[in-house]
PDB file of C-alpha atoms and ligand atoms in Angstrom:
ATOM      1  CA  MET A   1      79.741 144.892-100.728  1.00 95.00           C
ATOM      2  CA  ARG A   2      79.541 144.450-104.484  1.00 98.00           C
ATOM      3  CA  VAL A   3      76.555 142.637-106.000  1.00 98.00           C
ATOM      4  CA  LEU A   4      76.395 140.724-109.269  1.00 98.00           C
ATOM      5  CA  PHE A   5      72.813 140.013-110.294  1.00 98.00           C
ATOM      6  CA  ILE A   6      72.516 137.171-112.815  1.00 98.00           C
ATOM      7  CA  PHE A   7      69.004 137.461-114.172  1.00 98.00           C
ATOM      8  CA  LEU A   8      67.641 134.270-115.727  1.00 98.00           C
ATOM      9  CA  ASP A   9      64.452 134.926-117.665  1.00 98.00           C
ATOM     10  CA  GLY A  10      61.605 132.443-117.187  1.00 98.00           C
ATOM     11  CA  ILE A  11      63.025 130.002-114.653  1.00 98.00           C
ATOM     12  CA  GLY A  12      60.771 128.766-111.877  1.00 98.00           C
ATOM     13  CA  LEU A  13      61.264 126.105-109.239  1.00 98.00           C
ATOM     14  CA  GLY A  14      59.374 123.134-110.612  1.00 98.00           C
ATOM     15  CA  GLU A  15      58.659 119.504-109.920  1.00 98.00           C
ATOM     16  CA  ASN A  16      61.363 116.865-109.727  1.00 98.00           C
ATOM     17  CA  ASP A  17      60.134 115.443-113.042  1.00 98.00           C
ATOM     18  CA  PRO A  18      62.720 114.996-115.820  1.00 98.00           C
ATOM     19  CA  GLU A  19      59.884 114.470-118.340  1.00 98.00           C
ATOM     20  CA  ILE A  20      58.809 118.117-118.120  1.00 98.00           C
ATOM     21  CA  ASN A  21      61.496 119.925-116.133  1.00 98.00           C
ATOM     22  CA  PRO A  22      64.921 120.458-117.768  1.00 98.00           C
ATOM     23  CA  LEU A  23      66.255 121.486-114.359  1.00 98.00           C
ATOM     24  CA  ALA A  24      65.453 117.996-113.067  1.00 98.00           C
ATOM     25  CA  ARG A  25      67.183 116.446-116.069  1.00 98.00           C
ATOM     26  CA  ALA A  26      70.269 118.626-116.694  1.00 98.00           C
ATOM     27  CA  LYS A  27      73.623 117.702-115.185  1.00 98.00           C
ATOM     28  CA  MET A  28      74.439 120.647-112.947  1.00 98.00           C
ATOM     29  CA  PRO A  29      77.299 119.568-110.668  1.00 98.00           C
ATOM     30  CA  GLN A  30      78.115 123.102-109.582  1.00 98.00           C
ATOM     31  CA  VAL A  31      74.575 123.781-108.404  1.00 98.00           C
ATOM     32  CA  ASN A  32      74.488 120.354-106.722  1.00 98.00           C
ATOM     33  CA  GLU A  33      77.670 121.151-104.840  1.00 96.00           C
ATOM     34  CA  LEU A  34      76.403 124.552-103.703  1.00 97.00           C
ATOM     35  CA  LEU A  35      73.141 122.989-102.514  1.00 98.00           C
ATOM     36  CA  ASP A  36      74.585 119.866-100.844  1.00 97.00           C
ATOM     37  CA  GLY A  37      73.409 117.547-103.605  1.00 97.00           C
ATOM     38  CA  ARG A  38      70.112 119.276-104.358  1.00 98.00           C
ATOM     39  CA  SER A  39      68.924 120.551-107.756  1.00 98.00           C
ATOM     40  CA  LEU A  40      67.199 123.799-108.693  1.00 98.00           C
ATOM     41  CA  ILE A  41      63.724 122.408-108.048  1.00 98.00           C
ATOM     42  CA  LYS A  42      60.821 123.156-105.726  1.00 98.00           C
ATOM     43  CA  ASN A  43      61.698 120.690-102.975  1.00 97.00           C
ATOM     44  CA  SER A  44      65.206 122.118-102.578  1.00 98.00           C
ATOM     45  CA  ALA A  45      64.085 125.444-101.076  1.00 98.00           C
ATOM     46  CA  PRO A  46      64.611 126.818 -98.515  1.00 98.00           C
ATOM     47  CA  PHE A  47      68.248 125.842 -98.187  1.00 98.00           C
ATOM     48  CA  TYR A  48      70.956 127.503 -96.113  1.00 97.00           C
ATOM     49  CA  GLY A  49      74.424 126.143 -96.873  1.00 96.00           C
ATOM     50  CA  GLU A  50      78.082 127.012 -96.433  1.00 94.00           C
ATOM     51  CA  GLN A  51      78.387 128.848 -99.748  1.00 95.00           C
ATOM     52  CA  ALA A  52      74.835 129.428-100.936  1.00 97.00           C
ATOM     53  CA  THR A  53      71.257 130.097 -99.868  1.00 98.00           C
ATOM     54  CA  LEU A  54      68.252 129.055-101.955  1.00 98.00           C
ATOM     55  CA  LEU A  55      64.804 130.541-101.372  1.00 98.00           C
ATOM     56  CA  ALA A  56      61.592 130.146-103.361  1.00 98.00           C
ATOM     57  CA  ILE A  57      60.113 133.599-103.948  1.00 98.00           C
ATOM     58  CA  ASP A  58      56.714 134.550-105.275  1.00 98.00           C
ATOM     59  CA  PRO A  59      56.484 136.371-108.652  1.00 98.00           C
ATOM     60  CA  LYS A  60      52.648 136.608-108.558  1.00 98.00           C
ATOM     61  CA  VAL A  61      52.800 139.350-105.910  1.00 98.00           C
ATOM     62  CA  GLY A  62      49.102 139.051-105.085  1.00 98.00           C
ATOM     63  CA  VAL A  63      47.824 139.800-108.589  1.00 98.00           C
ATOM     64  CA  THR A  64      45.804 137.299-110.639  1.00 97.00           C
ATOM     65  CA  GLY A  65      46.980 136.093-114.038  1.00 97.00           C
ATOM     66  CA  LEU A  66      50.327 134.671-115.096  1.00 98.00           C
ATOM     67  CA  PRO A  67      53.392 136.743-114.223  1.00 98.00           C
ATOM     68  CA  GLN A  68      54.979 138.468-117.235  1.00 98.00           C
ATOM     69  CA  SER A  69      58.391 139.852-118.097  1.00 98.00           C
ATOM     70  CA  ALA A  70      57.884 143.629-118.304  1.00 98.00           C
ATOM     71  CA  THR A  71      56.240 143.882-114.891  1.00 98.00           C
ATOM     72  CA  GLY A  72      58.383 141.124-113.339  1.00 98.00           C
ATOM     73  CA  GLN A  73      61.651 142.712-114.430  1.00 98.00           C
ATOM     74  CA  GLY A  74      60.237 146.101-113.451  1.00 98.00           C
ATOM     75  CA  ILE A  75      59.689 144.823-109.917  1.00 98.00           C
ATOM     76  CA  LEU A  76      63.214 143.388-109.788  1.00 98.00           C
ATOM     77  CA  VAL A  77      64.854 146.728-110.634  1.00 98.00           C
ATOM     78  CA  THR A  78      62.527 148.976-108.608  1.00 98.00           C
ATOM     79  CA  GLY A  79      61.198 146.950-105.676  1.00 98.00           C
ATOM     80  CA  ILE A  80      57.771 148.397-106.497  1.00 98.00           C
ATOM     81  CA  ASN A  81      54.807 146.046-106.809  1.00 98.00           C
ATOM     82  CA  ILE A  82      53.989 147.293-110.310  1.00 98.00           C
ATOM     83  CA  PRO A  83      51.312 144.622-111.039  1.00 98.00           C
ATOM     84  CA  ALA A  84      49.462 145.633-107.852  1.00 98.00           C
ATOM     85  CA  GLU A  85      49.674 149.323-108.814  1.00 98.00           C
ATOM     86  CA  LEU A  86      48.319 148.603-112.311  1.00 98.00           C
ATOM     87  CA  GLY A  87      46.051 145.667-111.505  1.00 98.00           C
ATOM     88  CA  TYR A  88      47.699 143.329-114.027  1.00 98.00           C
ATOM     89  CA  HIS A  89      50.875 141.532-115.069  1.00 98.00           C
ATOM     90  CA  TYR A  90      52.221 142.723-118.418  1.00 98.00           C
ATOM     91  CA  GLY A  91      54.825 141.754-120.998  1.00 97.00           C
ATOM     92  CA  PRO A  92      57.010 140.914-122.657  1.00 96.00           C
ATOM     93  CA  LYS A  93      57.964 144.564-123.387  1.00 97.00           C
ATOM     94  CA  PRO A  94      56.776 147.435-121.174  1.00 98.00           C
ATOM     95  CA  ASN A  95      53.694 149.421-122.213  1.00 97.00           C
ATOM     96  CA  PRO A  96      53.662 153.159-121.324  1.00 97.00           C
ATOM     97  CA  GLU A  97      52.108 152.413-117.911  1.00 98.00           C
ATOM     98  CA  VAL A  98      54.885 149.980-116.969  1.00 98.00           C
ATOM     99  CA  ALA A  99      57.560 152.189-118.560  1.00 98.00           C
ATOM    100  CA  ALA A 100      56.499 155.081-116.309  1.00 98.00           C
ATOM    101  CA  PHE A 101      57.697 153.098-113.289  1.00 98.00           C
ATOM    102  CA  LEU A 102      61.126 152.728-114.882  1.00 98.00           C
ATOM    103  CA  GLU A 103      61.757 156.425-115.513  1.00 97.00           C
ATOM    104  CA  GLU A 104      63.330 157.001-112.141  1.00 90.00           C
ATOM    105  CA  GLY A 105      63.816 155.297-108.828  1.00 94.00           C
ATOM    106  CA  THR A 106      65.319 152.133-110.310  1.00 98.00           C
ATOM    107  CA  LEU A 107      68.376 150.467-108.800  1.00 98.00           C
ATOM    108  CA  PHE A 108      70.432 151.876-111.678  1.00 98.00           C
ATOM    109  CA  SER A 109      69.314 155.494-111.300  1.00 98.00           C
ATOM    110  CA  ARG A 110      69.549 155.368-107.509  1.00 98.00           C
ATOM    111  CA  PHE A 111      73.072 153.924-107.558  1.00 98.00           C
ATOM    112  CA  VAL A 112      74.151 156.566-110.113  1.00 98.00           C
ATOM    113  CA  LYS A 113      72.778 159.294-107.812  1.00 98.00           C
ATOM    114  CA  ALA A 114      74.559 157.721-104.839  1.00 98.00           C
ATOM    115  CA  GLY A 115      77.871 157.860-106.716  1.00 98.00           C
ATOM    116  CA  LYS A 116      78.093 154.089-107.128  1.00 98.00           C
ATOM    117  CA  LYS A 117      79.412 152.372-110.232  1.00 98.00           C
ATOM    118  CA  THR A 118      76.742 150.300-111.941  1.00 98.00           C
ATOM    119  CA  THR A 119      76.150 148.662-115.312  1.00 98.00           C
ATOM    120  CA  LEU A 120      74.407 146.078-117.446  1.00 98.00           C
ATOM    121  CA  LEU A 121      77.155 143.662-118.545  1.00 98.00           C
ATOM    122  CA  ASN A 122      75.498 142.420-121.774  1.00 98.00           C
ATOM    123  CA  ALA A 123      76.866 143.522-125.140  1.00 98.00           C
ATOM    124  CA  TYR A 124      74.220 144.334-127.750  1.00 97.00           C
ATOM    125  CA  PRO A 125      74.761 143.965-131.517  1.00 97.00           C
ATOM    126  CA  PRO A 126      74.333 146.765-134.101  1.00 96.00           C
ATOM    127  CA  ARG A 127      70.997 145.307-135.258  1.00 95.00           C
ATOM    128  CA  TYR A 128      69.621 145.801-131.740  1.00 97.00           C
ATOM    129  CA  PHE A 129      70.394 149.533-131.798  1.00 97.00           C
ATOM    130  CA  ASP A 130      69.106 149.797-135.382  1.00 97.00           C
ATOM    131  CA  GLY A 131      65.820 148.292-134.193  1.00 97.00           C
ATOM    132  CA  ILE A 132      65.593 150.718-131.268  1.00 97.00           C
ATOM    133  CA  ASP A 133      66.504 153.755-133.396  1.00 96.00           C
ATOM    134  CA  SER A 134      63.974 152.877-136.095  1.00 97.00           C
ATOM    135  CA  GLY A 135      61.226 152.299-133.521  1.00 94.00           C
ATOM    136  CA  LYS A 136      60.770 148.665-134.604  1.00 95.00           C
ATOM    137  CA  ARG A 137      62.107 147.359-131.324  1.00 95.00           C
ATOM    138  CA  LEU A 138      61.184 148.404-127.794  1.00 94.00           C
ATOM    139  CA  TYR A 139      63.573 148.184-124.906  1.00 97.00           C
ATOM    140  CA  SER A 140      62.669 145.491-122.424  1.00 97.00           C
ATOM    141  CA  SER A 141      62.398 146.667-118.823  1.00 98.00           C
ATOM    142  CA  ILE A 142      66.008 146.133-117.749  1.00 98.00           C
ATOM    143  CA  PRO A 143      67.780 147.996-120.604  1.00 98.00           C
ATOM    144  CA  LEU A 144      65.079 150.670-120.368  1.00 98.00           C
ATOM    145  CA  ALA A 145      65.930 151.199-116.700  1.00 98.00           C
ATOM    146  CA  VAL A 146      69.637 151.329-117.592  1.00 98.00           C
ATOM    147  CA  THR A 147      69.268 153.903-120.368  1.00 98.00           C
ATOM    148  CA  ASN A 148      66.827 155.976-118.286  1.00 98.00           C
ATOM    149  CA  ALA A 149      69.567 156.212-115.661  1.00 98.00           C
ATOM    150  CA  GLY A 150      71.801 157.847-118.291  1.00 98.00           C
ATOM    151  CA  LEU A 151      74.014 154.775-118.597  1.00 98.00           C
ATOM    152  CA  PRO A 152      75.146 153.453-121.991  1.00 97.00           C
ATOM    153  CA  LEU A 153      74.400 149.942-123.173  1.00 98.00           C
ATOM    154  CA  PHE A 154      77.504 148.012-124.207  1.00 98.00           C
ATOM    155  CA  ARG A 155      78.104 147.479-127.935  1.00 98.00           C
ATOM    156  CA  HIS A 156      80.190 145.172-130.088  1.00 97.00           C
ATOM    157  CA  GLU A 157      83.299 147.323-129.441  1.00 97.00           C
ATOM    158  CA  ASP A 158      82.886 146.618-125.728  1.00 98.00           C
ATOM    159  CA  LEU A 159      82.563 142.880-126.338  1.00 97.00           C
ATOM    160  CA  PHE A 160      85.750 142.890-128.413  1.00 97.00           C
ATOM    161  CA  ALA A 161      87.555 144.941-125.744  1.00 97.00           C
ATOM    162  CA  GLY A 162      86.498 142.538-122.989  1.00 97.00           C
ATOM    163  CA  ARG A 163      84.323 145.080-121.174  1.00 97.00           C
ATOM    164  CA  ALA A 164      81.082 143.176-121.747  1.00 98.00           C
ATOM    165  CA  LEU A 165      79.781 139.663-122.281  1.00 97.00           C
ATOM    166  CA  SER A 166      77.791 137.947-124.981  1.00 97.00           C
ATOM    167  CA  ALA A 167      74.167 137.166-124.053  1.00 95.00           C
ATOM    168  CA  ASP A 168      74.879 133.469-124.704  1.00 96.00           C
ATOM    169  CA  PHE A 169      78.020 133.641-122.502  1.00 96.00           C
ATOM    170  CA  THR A 170      80.311 132.006-125.093  1.00 95.00           C
ATOM    171  CA  GLY A 171      80.029 134.433-128.011  1.00 95.00           C
ATOM    172  CA  ALA A 172      78.893 131.677-130.356  1.00 94.00           C
ATOM    173  CA  GLY A 173      75.851 133.681-131.459  1.00 95.00           C
ATOM    174  CA  TRP A 174      77.995 136.669-132.422  1.00 96.00           C
ATOM    175  CA  ARG A 175      80.219 134.500-134.606  1.00 95.00           C
ATOM    176  CA  THR A 176      77.413 132.602-136.340  1.00 94.00           C
ATOM    177  CA  ILE A 177      74.136 134.544-136.360  1.00 93.00           C
ATOM    178  CA  LEU A 178      75.208 138.142-135.772  1.00 94.00           C
ATOM    179  CA  GLY A 179      77.904 138.370-138.445  1.00 93.00           C
ATOM    180  CA  PHE A 180      81.029 138.855-136.322  1.00 96.00           C
ATOM    181  CA  PRO A 181      83.097 135.746-137.209  1.00 94.00           C
ATOM    182  CA  ASP A 182      86.076 137.114-135.268  1.00 95.00           C
ATOM    183  CA  ALA A 183      84.125 137.885-132.062  1.00 95.00           C
ATOM    184  CA  PRO A 184      85.998 136.694-128.961  1.00 92.00           C
ATOM    185  CA  GLY A 185      85.051 133.166-127.961  1.00 92.00           C
ATOM    186  CA  MET A 186      85.045 131.744-124.466  1.00 95.00           C
ATOM    187  CA  ASP A 187      84.096 128.422-123.018  1.00 97.00           C
ATOM    188  CA  PRO A 188      81.383 128.699-120.348  1.00 98.00           C
ATOM    189  CA  HIS A 189      83.862 128.371-117.485  1.00 98.00           C
ATOM    190  CA  GLN A 190      85.991 131.212-118.865  1.00 97.00           C
ATOM    191  CA  ALA A 191      82.828 133.280-119.357  1.00 97.00           C
ATOM    192  CA  GLY A 192      81.966 132.767-115.692  1.00 98.00           C
ATOM    193  CA  ARG A 193      85.411 133.915-114.581  1.00 97.00           C
ATOM    194  CA  LYS A 194      85.091 136.917-116.870  1.00 97.00           C
ATOM    195  CA  LEU A 195      81.642 137.716-115.495  1.00 98.00           C
ATOM    196  CA  ALA A 196      82.906 137.717-111.906  1.00 97.00           C
ATOM    197  CA  ALA A 197      86.033 139.689-112.833  1.00 97.00           C
ATOM    198  CA  LEU A 198      83.921 142.371-114.526  1.00 98.00           C
ATOM    199  CA  ALA A 199      81.491 142.417-111.578  1.00 98.00           C
ATOM    200  CA  LYS A 200      84.386 143.332-109.293  1.00 96.00           C
ATOM    201  CA  GLU A 201      84.803 146.580-111.240  1.00 97.00           C
ATOM    202  CA  TYR A 202      81.303 147.720-110.274  1.00 98.00           C
ATOM    203  CA  ASP A 203      79.303 148.197-107.090  1.00 98.00           C
ATOM    204  CA  PHE A 204      76.241 146.714-108.796  1.00 98.00           C
ATOM    205  CA  SER A 205      76.197 144.885-112.100  1.00 98.00           C
ATOM    206  CA  LEU A 206      73.530 142.876-113.830  1.00 98.00           C
ATOM    207  CA  PHE A 207      73.760 140.221-116.511  1.00 98.00           C
ATOM    208  CA  GLU A 208      70.602 139.338-118.391  1.00 98.00           C
ATOM    209  CA  TYR A 209      70.031 135.848-119.796  1.00 97.00           C
ATOM    210  CA  TRP A 210      66.906 135.587-121.943  1.00 94.00           C
ATOM    211  CA  ALA A 211      67.477 132.309-123.825  1.00 95.00           C
ATOM    212  CA  SER A 212      65.916 130.345-120.958  1.00 96.00           C
ATOM    213  CA  ASP A 213      62.498 131.967-121.386  1.00 96.00           C
ATOM    214  CA  TYR A 214      62.717 131.516-125.150  1.00 96.00           C
ATOM    215  CA  ALA A 215      63.454 127.784-124.798  1.00 96.00           C
ATOM    216  CA  GLY A 216      60.510 127.515-122.407  1.00 97.00           C
ATOM    217  CA  HIS A 217      58.096 129.071-124.892  1.00 97.00           C
ATOM    218  CA  LYS A 218      59.414 126.780-127.629  1.00 97.00           C
ATOM    219  CA  GLN A 219      59.116 123.747-125.311  1.00 97.00           C
ATOM    220  CA  GLN A 220      62.562 122.565-126.429  1.00 95.00           C
ATOM    221  CA  MET A 221      63.796 120.010-123.875  1.00 97.00           C
ATOM    222  CA  GLU A 222      67.226 119.337-125.394  1.00 97.00           C
ATOM    223  CA  THR A 223      67.929 123.034-125.893  1.00 97.00           C
ATOM    224  CA  ALA A 224      66.792 123.842-122.372  1.00 98.00           C
ATOM    225  CA  VAL A 225      68.924 121.099-120.830  1.00 98.00           C
ATOM    226  CA  GLY A 226      71.919 122.325-122.835  1.00 98.00           C
ATOM    227  CA  LEU A 227      71.385 125.922-121.695  1.00 97.00           C
ATOM    228  CA  MET A 228      71.237 124.894-118.048  1.00 98.00           C
ATOM    229  CA  GLU A 229      74.366 122.759-118.338  1.00 98.00           C
ATOM    230  CA  ILE A 230      76.219 125.706-119.878  1.00 98.00           C
ATOM    231  CA  PHE A 231      74.898 127.939-117.115  1.00 98.00           C
ATOM    232  CA  ASP A 232      76.189 125.494-114.512  1.00 98.00           C
ATOM    233  CA  GLU A 233      79.687 125.687-116.032  1.00 98.00           C
ATOM    234  CA  VAL A 234      79.441 129.483-116.028  1.00 98.00           C
ATOM    235  CA  LEU A 235      78.567 129.325-112.346  1.00 98.00           C
ATOM    236  CA  GLY A 236      81.675 127.195-111.774  1.00 97.00           C
ATOM    237  CA  GLY A 237      83.809 129.953-113.309  1.00 97.00           C
ATOM    238  CA  VAL A 238      82.088 132.618-111.196  1.00 97.00           C
ATOM    239  CA  LEU A 239      82.694 130.570-108.036  1.00 96.00           C
ATOM    240  CA  GLU A 240      86.366 130.141-108.818  1.00 95.00           C
ATOM    241  CA  GLU A 241      86.703 133.932-108.591  1.00 94.00           C
ATOM    242  CA  MET A 242      84.773 134.041-105.296  1.00 94.00           C
ATOM    243  CA  VAL A 243      86.730 131.665-103.059  1.00 91.00           C
ATOM    244  CA  ASP A 244      90.158 132.167-101.514  1.00 88.00           C
ATOM    245  CA  GLU A 245      93.013 129.633-101.507  1.00 86.00           C
ATOM    246  CA  ARG A 246      91.403 127.738 -98.620  1.00 85.00           C
ATOM    247  CA  GLY A 247      88.093 127.463-100.421  1.00 80.00           C
ATOM    248  CA  LYS A 248      86.421 130.071 -98.178  1.00 86.00           C
ATOM    249  CA  MET A 249      84.096 132.692 -99.662  1.00 88.00           C
ATOM    250  CA  LYS A 250      85.732 136.097-100.014  1.00 86.00           C
ATOM    251  CA  GLU A 251      83.787 139.082 -98.729  1.00 83.00           C
ATOM    252  CA  ASP A 252      83.974 141.254-101.812  1.00 90.00           C
ATOM    253  CA  LEU A 253      81.157 139.952-104.010  1.00 96.00           C
ATOM    254  CA  LEU A 254      77.659 138.603-103.491  1.00 98.00           C
ATOM    255  CA  VAL A 255      76.063 136.828-106.457  1.00 98.00           C
ATOM    256  CA  VAL A 256      72.280 136.751-106.805  1.00 98.00           C
ATOM    257  CA  VAL A 257      70.555 134.509-109.348  1.00 98.00           C
ATOM    258  CA  THR A 258      66.824 134.964-109.771  1.00 98.00           C
ATOM    259  CA  SER A 259      64.048 135.228-112.348  1.00 98.00           C
ATOM    260  CA  ASP A 260      60.927 137.192-113.252  1.00 98.00           C
ATOM    261  CA  HIS A 261      58.523 134.241-113.585  1.00 98.00           C
ATOM    262  CA  GLY A 262      58.396 130.531-114.216  1.00 98.00           C
ATOM    263  CA  ASN A 263      58.323 129.014-117.678  1.00 98.00           C
ATOM    264  CA  MET A 264      61.171 126.653-118.562  1.00 98.00           C
ATOM    265  CA  GLU A 265      60.697 124.446-115.487  1.00 98.00           C
ATOM    266  CA  ASP A 266      57.462 123.088-116.991  1.00 98.00           C
ATOM    267  CA  LEU A 267      57.767 122.268-120.678  1.00 98.00           C
ATOM    268  CA  SER A 268      54.293 120.694-120.718  1.00 98.00           C
ATOM    269  CA  THR A 269      53.045 124.241-121.373  1.00 97.00           C
ATOM    270  CA  ARG A 270      54.441 126.918-123.678  1.00 96.00           C
ATOM    271  CA  LYS A 271      53.101 129.608-121.378  1.00 97.00           C
ATOM    272  CA  HIS A 272      54.572 131.134-118.260  1.00 98.00           C
ATOM    273  CA  THR A 273      53.724 129.371-115.010  1.00 98.00           C
ATOM    274  CA  ASN A 274      52.593 130.302-111.533  1.00 97.00           C
ATOM    275  CA  ALA A 275      55.632 128.655-109.951  1.00 98.00           C
ATOM    276  CA  ASN A 276      57.766 130.419-107.400  1.00 98.00           C
ATOM    277  CA  VAL A 277      61.157 131.462-108.730  1.00 98.00           C
ATOM    278  CA  PRO A 278      64.547 130.708-107.211  1.00 98.00           C
ATOM    279  CA  ALA A 279      66.524 133.285-105.277  1.00 98.00           C
ATOM    280  CA  LEU A 280      69.943 131.631-105.292  1.00 98.00           C
ATOM    281  CA  VAL A 281      72.366 133.773-103.303  1.00 98.00           C
ATOM    282  CA  ILE A 282      76.060 132.882-103.293  1.00 98.00           C
ATOM    283  CA  GLY A 283      78.787 134.346-101.120  1.00 96.00           C
ATOM    284  CA  ASP A 284      79.772 135.319 -97.607  1.00 95.00           C
ATOM    285  CA  LYS A 285      77.399 133.858 -95.011  1.00 95.00           C
ATOM    286  CA  ALA A 286      76.664 137.054 -93.072  1.00 95.00           C
ATOM    287  CA  ALA A 287      75.997 138.946 -96.304  1.00 96.00           C
ATOM    288  CA  ARG A 288      73.610 136.216 -97.441  1.00 97.00           C
ATOM    289  CA  LYS A 289      71.790 136.299 -94.141  1.00 97.00           C
ATOM    290  CA  ASN A 290      71.311 140.040 -94.427  1.00 97.00           C
ATOM    291  CA  PHE A 291      70.284 139.754 -98.083  1.00 98.00           C
ATOM    292  CA  THR A 292      67.641 137.078 -97.579  1.00 98.00           C
ATOM    293  CA  HIS A 293      66.197 138.465 -94.333  1.00 96.00           C
ATOM    294  CA  ASN A 294      62.352 138.345 -94.530  1.00 95.00           C
ATOM    295  CA  MET A 295      62.544 137.675 -98.279  1.00 98.00           C
ATOM    296  CA  LYS A 296      59.192 136.481 -99.666  1.00 98.00           C
ATOM    297  CA  ASP A 297      58.529 137.753-103.160  1.00 98.00           C
ATOM    298  CA  LEU A 298      59.985 139.615-106.141  1.00 98.00           C
ATOM    299  CA  THR A 299      59.586 143.007-104.470  1.00 98.00           C
ATOM    300  CA  ASP A 300      62.183 142.037-101.839  1.00 98.00           C
ATOM    301  CA  ILE A 301      65.112 141.672-104.275  1.00 98.00           C
ATOM    302  CA  ALA A 302      65.783 145.339-105.130  1.00 98.00           C
ATOM    303  CA  PRO A 303      65.798 146.538-101.483  1.00 98.00           C
ATOM    304  CA  ALA A 304      68.129 143.656-100.565  1.00 98.00           C
ATOM    305  CA  ILE A 305      70.531 144.621-103.362  1.00 98.00           C
ATOM    306  CA  TRP A 306      70.380 148.254-102.263  1.00 98.00           C
ATOM    307  CA  ARG A 307      71.203 147.578 -98.623  1.00 97.00           C
ATOM    308  CA  THR A 308      73.959 145.088 -99.512  1.00 98.00           C
ATOM    309  CA  VAL A 309      75.734 147.586-101.779  1.00 98.00           C
ATOM    310  CA  MET A 310      75.176 150.627 -99.525  1.00 97.00           C
ATOM    311  CA  GLY A 311      76.319 148.707 -96.412  1.00 92.00           C
TER     312      GLY A 311
HETATM  313 ZN1   ZN B   1      58.179 134.761-121.701  1.00 72.51          ZN
END
């Protein structure tokens, strides 16, 4: 079965408190429908529904200190407890010790070796590659794992050709900030349909959404609420591509939404949190059951993706 992994940076399962938690404040009808009226908050997990499963999984993985992005994302693409191996959480970008874990044995390199089609669906702008080439910018863990597997990162040509998606889903950032006024624009629902359609061309694809962690660090409630409401509309578009005419889940795609650590769910702090993160799994019931079997922490995601794709 194909897997689409939607990675949301810095989203934990927090309290049902709209004063500090944008996920308790945002209008997210699609998530509510998937979870029988529940929101993406702590009290909602575990949940086993007709179309979706929600678990709370542990990003601390037995290591003291706040979970960080380089190690958290490293765990998600390797299944290795990198913080336990090193004795610390680390981020945002990988240091040489973390990077060593991403040289081989990631989901991307293993799927390539197994003859499976895999990709990172984000399109990156020219300034990103300029930063990498000049040494001013380091890859974060996920694109590092992708490039180490010998796979290309998508560029603006791919965005224009419809082979990749904008990191903000809609393309607004490309048209305003990145200097591509004629970049293709999509509303969030269309972006969701596009995301699912692209995912069906690959055995394993990943989409990385980093704006959520950024909004958490900036403690911007209105921005965070807006991001989550856009994400909910994206999810609606994804779902439309996943159900048949009778509203039953097709068996060709499993969607996994998870994170590397908490942050945005508690805007009373600009730091990451110790909260568990959501593992929201959408799709065929039997596939979800297999995917979430014995799932407890971040190290369980990569093996679950592997066995779902390999069958
Ligand atoms: Zn962060």
